[in-house]
Amino acid sequence: MTTTVPRGIIIAAPRSGAGKTTVTLGLLRALVRRGTHVQPFKCGPDYIDLAFHTVAAQRTSYNLDGWAMSVPQLMELVGGVAADADIAVVEGVMGLFDGAPQPGRSGRGSAADLAALLGWPVVLVLDVSGQTETAAAVALGCARFRDDIAVAGVILNRIASERHRALIEPAFATVGIKVLGALPRDQQVSLPERHLGLVQAQEIAAIEAYLDRLATSVSASVDLDAVLACAQRVRAIGHPAPTSGFGIRPPGQRIALASDAAFSFSYPHLLRQWRAEGAEIVPFSPLNDEAPDPAADAVWLPGGYPELHAGRLASASSFLGSLRAMAARGVAIHGECGGYMTLGTGLEDAGGTRHAMAGLLSLETSFAKRRLHLGYRCATLLADCSLGRKGACVYGHEFHYATILSEADDPLIDCRDAAGRAIAERGARRTTVTGSFLHVLSGEDA
């Protein structure tokens, strides 16, 4: 059997920083303003872009990660969330062909791998600053590098002037690649950034005005009808398997989920799966000193930016006291990255000030001594926990600058990078409290 899903395109680029996110957001909002139902996706493990997509498209965006997710999981997600959309728009990751050094569950995680799997054409975003005909050569190289993907057209970004555009376009006609539009150089459409990437959508007060400005620019500079015409239906791979069993099982029947500016890196596909399996998710805000629901049988602290709010979290007596009381009762509590640090004993901010955290794990971390930890991870669970049964494998991503000053609890995971090499990340467990720096995308049973 096969399943019918909408037509789709993948917005990619030859490199990071070419303007994929800007163009994707402008397209999403411009299409929505025309009355088009657009389902956004993000290739790879990024969790910040999703929130921008969601606001722009007025529809929840989801990750499609070929390294961490299996083919059935990817197909179920595409078919399940995009079935009633007119078009799916995927924002790529890094450069079009850039991925992990070794294949994961269904590829190396590149935008090209996803395009090959789904059969969705690529719309290439080219930063043409300081270029003319060379831009066409770059596009032609991308179009011919692999024969299992199709480059349907290009959007030229950061055009300096109409004369600049006139010097570029003839070369594209020569190589037979469509120019779908050309966006002028405009510093006012740049998004603010911080150490993990873009500032979060919820932190930008004028986000709607920004997106509308971007949509107006895209509508004026890009042929939206031509972009829609590029889209193709997903390649028939067979009927998708049920949702259950392709992520990680719900850690409880009633899950208290930390959700605010300090804890915002929750993967929507996991929350969707937990709900599909009958779990109830009850959000709460540690920053507002809200306690987790006392009736919850699991607490989940996702990643985020606790280091930016460490003083406020340290003084959140209701949150911390309730968390400790629930741990004493044996409630399962798990923290990912920022949540993991919050479960520790102390967190040192960038200025060197130490803030006392929950003290449920012995972890001491510091942002005064920054060191980048980045990459895909495959981890085997060393004990039963919120992530699954002992011996199960979970797949995720690590991205942080924290330094561990001390950690004395039992390890939670045996962790490998995308090349299969053992790495230092071990997580921690103490009774029913667990945590690690992994942002978990999916898992397999032992």
XYZ file of N, CA, C and O in Angstrom, residues 205-292:
352
model
N 9.719 40.468 20.347
C 8.399 41.074 20.551
C 7.709 41.398 19.232
O 6.490 41.278 19.104
N 8.500 41.799 18.233
C 7.915 42.206 16.957
C 8.009 41.102 15.905
O 8.159 41.386 14.710
N 7.909 39.846 16.331
C 8.097 38.733 15.406
C 7.082 38.760 14.265
O 7.425 38.497 13.110
N 5.818 39.091 14.557
C 4.803 39.110 13.502
C 5.112 40.192 12.468
O 4.993 39.963 11.262
N 5.512 41.368 12.929
C 5.855 42.449 12.001
C 7.075 42.073 11.165
O 7.134 42.366 9.958
N 8.040 41.406 11.807
C 9.234 40.959 11.075
C 8.854 39.971 9.973
O 9.294 40.089 8.825
N 8.025 38.990 10.309
C 7.635 37.981 9.331
C 6.808 38.582 8.192
O 6.957 38.191 7.027
N 5.951 39.521 8.523
C 5.155 40.175 7.482
C 6.040 40.994 6.546
O 5.823 41.027 5.330
N 7.045 41.647 7.105
C 7.985 42.408 6.275
C 8.737 41.454 5.346
O 8.915 41.726 4.153
N 9.151 40.330 5.898
C 9.868 39.331 5.111
C 8.978 38.769 4.002
O 9.409 38.609 2.850
N 7.724 38.482 4.344
C 6.777 37.946 3.362
C 6.526 38.942 2.241
O 6.410 38.563 1.060
N 6.432 40.211 2.581
C 6.219 41.243 1.565
C 7.403 41.294 0.602
O 7.231 41.395 -0.620
N 8.613 41.196 1.162
C 9.816 41.204 0.331
C 9.852 39.987 -0.584
O 10.144 40.101 -1.789
N 9.550 38.806 -0.049
C 9.559 37.580 -0.849
C 8.477 37.629 -1.921
O 8.703 37.249 -3.077
N 7.290 38.098 -1.563
C 6.197 38.178 -2.537
C 6.546 39.083 -3.708
O 6.154 38.830 -4.849
N 7.305 40.137 -3.419
C 7.679 41.086 -4.468
C 8.852 40.603 -5.304
O 9.026 41.036 -6.456
N 9.654 39.701 -4.745
C 10.920 39.344 -5.390
C 10.986 37.906 -5.896
O 11.921 37.561 -6.633
N 10.039 37.064 -5.484
C 10.065 35.642 -5.851
C 8.745 35.293 -6.539
O 7.671 35.732 -6.117
N 8.813 34.493 -7.585
C 7.627 34.021 -8.292
C 7.027 32.858 -7.499
O 7.455 31.712 -7.641
N 6.050 33.165 -6.659
C 5.475 32.146 -5.777
C 4.785 31.038 -6.563
O 4.825 29.866 -6.175
N 4.145 31.384 -7.663
C 3.506 30.357 -8.489
C 4.543 29.390 -9.052
O 4.311 28.171 -9.121
N 5.690 29.920 -9.453
C 6.757 29.070 -9.978
C 7.325 28.170 -8.883
O 7.659 27.002 -9.133
N 7.428 28.695 -7.664
C 7.898 27.879 -6.540
C 6.918 26.740 -6.275
O 7.310 25.575 -6.105
N 5.631 27.045 -6.232
C 4.613 26.015 -6.020
C 4.659 24.966 -7.124
O 4.477 23.766 -6.877
N 4.922 25.397 -8.342
C 4.968 24.462 -9.475
C 6.154 23.505 -9.385
O 6.132 22.427 -9.991
N 7.185 23.884 -8.634
C 8.356 23.013 -8.461
C 8.047 21.785 -7.608
O 8.711 20.751 -7.720
N 7.068 21.911 -6.736
C 6.807 20.864 -5.742
C 6.357 19.568 -6.400
O 5.653 19.574 -7.414
N 6.779 18.454 -5.817
C 6.401 17.121 -6.283
C 5.846 16.312 -5.115
O 6.119 16.602 -3.951
N 5.074 15.272 -5.451
C 4.567 14.393 -4.403
C 5.689 13.497 -3.892
O 6.638 13.196 -4.617
N 5.538 13.066 -2.648
C 6.560 12.237 -2.029
C 6.675 10.914 -2.777
O 5.695 10.381 -3.305
N 7.893 10.422 -2.853
C 8.136 9.131 -3.503
C 7.427 8.032 -2.724
O 7.452 7.992 -1.497
N 6.762 7.115 -3.424
C 6.026 6.029 -2.771
C 7.012 5.009 -2.218
O 7.758 4.371 -2.954
N 7.026 4.871 -0.900
C 7.911 3.913 -0.252
C 7.102 2.818 0.424
O 7.618 1.817 0.862
N 5.796 2.983 0.485
C 4.960 2.008 1.163
C 4.178 2.660 2.272
O 4.449 3.787 2.674
N 3.192 1.959 2.757
C 2.337 2.505 3.803
C 3.134 2.700 5.090
O 3.834 1.792 5.523
N 3.066 3.874 5.722
C 3.850 4.114 6.934
C 3.385 3.250 8.086
O 2.208 2.948 8.211
N 4.336 2.872 8.912
C 4.003 2.089 10.095
C 3.340 2.976 11.137
O 3.400 4.201 11.043
N 2.691 2.413 12.145
C 2.053 3.210 13.182
C 3.062 4.086 13.911
O 4.257 3.830 13.904
N 2.525 5.140 14.554
C 3.382 6.068 15.296
C 4.164 5.353 16.388
O 5.334 5.603 16.611
N 3.510 4.459 17.093
C 4.110 3.817 18.263
C 5.393 3.077 17.913
O 5.464 2.367 16.915
N 6.409 3.272 18.753
C 7.623 2.493 18.621
C 8.715 3.124 17.787
O 9.756 2.519 17.600
N 8.514 4.341 17.256
C 9.523 4.935 16.411
C 10.160 6.180 17.015
O 10.907 6.878 16.357
N 9.854 6.469 18.270
C 10.535 7.546 18.968
C 11.010 6.985 20.288
O 11.668 5.947 20.333
N 10.684 7.623 21.370
C 10.863 7.024 22.685
C 9.495 7.001 23.349
O 8.690 7.907 23.172
N 9.233 5.954 24.071
C 7.929 5.797 24.689
C 7.700 6.888 25.734
O 8.654 7.439 26.304
N 6.440 7.207 26.035
C 6.176 8.227 27.056
C 6.821 7.827 28.385
O 6.725 6.668 28.793
N 7.489 8.759 29.056
C 8.114 8.428 30.341
C 7.101 8.237 31.460
O 7.453 7.775 32.541
N 5.845 8.603 31.211
C 4.794 8.435 32.211
C 3.436 8.607 31.566
O 3.327 8.973 30.388
N 2.392 8.346 32.346
C 1.035 8.554 31.848
C 0.661 10.031 31.889
O -0.035 10.538 31.024
N 1.115 10.720 32.926
C 0.871 12.158 33.085
C 2.226 12.827 33.247
O 2.898 12.641 34.269
N 2.642 13.592 32.227
C 4.003 14.122 32.162
C 3.984 15.628 32.416
O 3.328 16.388 31.694
N 4.687 16.062 33.448
C 4.859 17.490 33.712
C 6.035 17.973 32.871
O 7.167 17.503 33.033
N 5.785 18.894 31.950
C 6.787 19.353 30.996
C 7.172 20.796 31.272
O 6.340 21.705 31.179
N 8.440 21.035 31.621
C 8.918 22.409 31.792
C 8.880 23.108 30.441
O 9.390 22.590 29.443
N 8.266 24.289 30.409
C 8.080 24.973 29.132
C 8.060 26.482 29.339
O 7.066 27.045 29.801
N 9.171 27.131 29.027
C 9.270 28.592 29.044
C 10.565 28.974 28.340
O 11.168 28.138 27.662
N 11.001 30.223 28.489
C 12.184 30.698 27.764
C 13.459 29.970 28.168
O 14.426 29.935 27.406
N 13.478 29.372 29.367
C 14.656 28.635 29.821
C 14.616 27.171 29.412
O 15.648 26.492 29.411
N 13.426 26.658 29.078
C 13.255 25.236 28.754
C 12.330 25.106 27.540
O 11.170 24.739 27.673
N 12.863 25.406 26.374
C 12.006 25.471 25.180
C 12.379 24.474 24.092
O 11.733 24.435 23.048
N 13.415 23.660 24.332
C 13.901 22.790 23.258
C 13.252 21.411 23.316
O 13.921 20.387 23.436
N 11.931 21.373 23.224
C 11.197 20.110 23.155
C 10.950 19.773 21.688
O 10.515 20.632 20.914
N 11.209 18.529 21.311
C 10.943 18.116 19.940
C 9.459 17.836 19.756
O 8.905 16.952 20.414
N 8.775 18.546 18.843
C 7.333 18.352 18.666
C 6.939 16.934 18.275
O 5.866 16.465 18.646
N 7.805 16.230 17.534
C 7.419 14.877 17.121
C 7.355 13.923 18.310
O 6.549 12.993 18.320
N 8.191 14.166 19.335
C 8.122 13.321 20.527
C 6.847 13.592 21.321
O 6.171 12.658 21.778
N 6.509 14.873 21.478
C 5.282 15.209 22.199
C 4.070 14.662 21.457
O 3.124 14.167 22.084
N 4.106 14.720 20.131
C 3.014 14.171 19.318
C 2.885 12.668 19.556
O 1.777 12.133 19.702
N 4.028 11.987 19.582
C 3.990 10.535 19.785
C 3.473 10.182 21.176
O 2.661 9.261 21.334
N 3.947 10.931 22.186
C 3.487 10.634 23.553
C 1.973 10.788 23.657
O 1.297 9.959 24.271
N 1.450 11.844 23.059
C -0.001 12.033 23.090
C -0.714 10.916 22.328
O -1.764 10.432 22.752
N -0.129 10.501 21.193
C -0.743 9.431 20.401
C -0.792 8.126 21.185
O -1.679 7.290 20.961
N 0.136 7.943 22.105
C 0.173 6.731 22.917
C -0.618 6.884 24.213
O -0.552 6.018 25.090
N -1.362 7.994 24.326
C -2.279 8.153 25.443
C -1.769 8.941 26.627
O -2.478 9.078 27.630
N -0.566 9.482 26.531
C -0.026 10.261 27.648
C -0.629 11.662 27.670
O -0.979 12.228 26.635
N -0.740 12.212 28.866
C -1.197 13.594 29.046
C 0.009 14.446 29.391
O 0.805 14.089 30.259
N 0.157 15.583 28.719
C 1.296 16.466 28.948
C 0.805 17.746 29.604
O -0.079 18.429 29.080
N 1.382 18.058 30.771
C 0.956 19.217 31.556
C 2.127 20.198 31.649
O 3.058 19.992 32.429
N 2.127 21.284 30.861
C 3.234 22.241 30.896
C 3.249 23.047 32.197
O 2.211 23.286 32.820
N 4.435 23.482 32.577
C 4.601 24.401 33.707
C 5.834 25.242 33.460
O 6.700 24.881 32.653
N 5.928 26.376 34.149
C 7.028 27.306 33.925
C 7.909 27.444 35.164
O 7.516 28.097 36.138
N 9.101 26.857 35.157
C 10.038 27.074 36.265
C 10.404 28.542 36.449
O 10.583 29.006 37.583
N 10.517 29.292 35.341
C 10.884 30.705 35.461
C 9.838 31.508 36.217
O 10.162 32.506 36.868
N 8.588 31.083 36.143
C 7.517 31.729 36.910
C 7.300 31.066 38.253
O 6.288 31.305 38.913
N 8.267 30.243 38.656
C 8.239 29.521 39.929
C 6.989 28.649 40.066
O 6.406 28.539 41.145
N 6.588 28.040 38.946
C 5.478 27.097 38.996
C 5.997 25.708 39.320
O 7.040 25.285 38.812
N 5.273 24.988 40.144
C 5.647 23.626 40.503
C 5.143 22.655 39.444
O 4.109 22.897 38.809
N 5.856 21.554 39.225
C 5.312 20.511 38.350
C 4.005 19.987 38.937
O 3.822 19.986 40.162
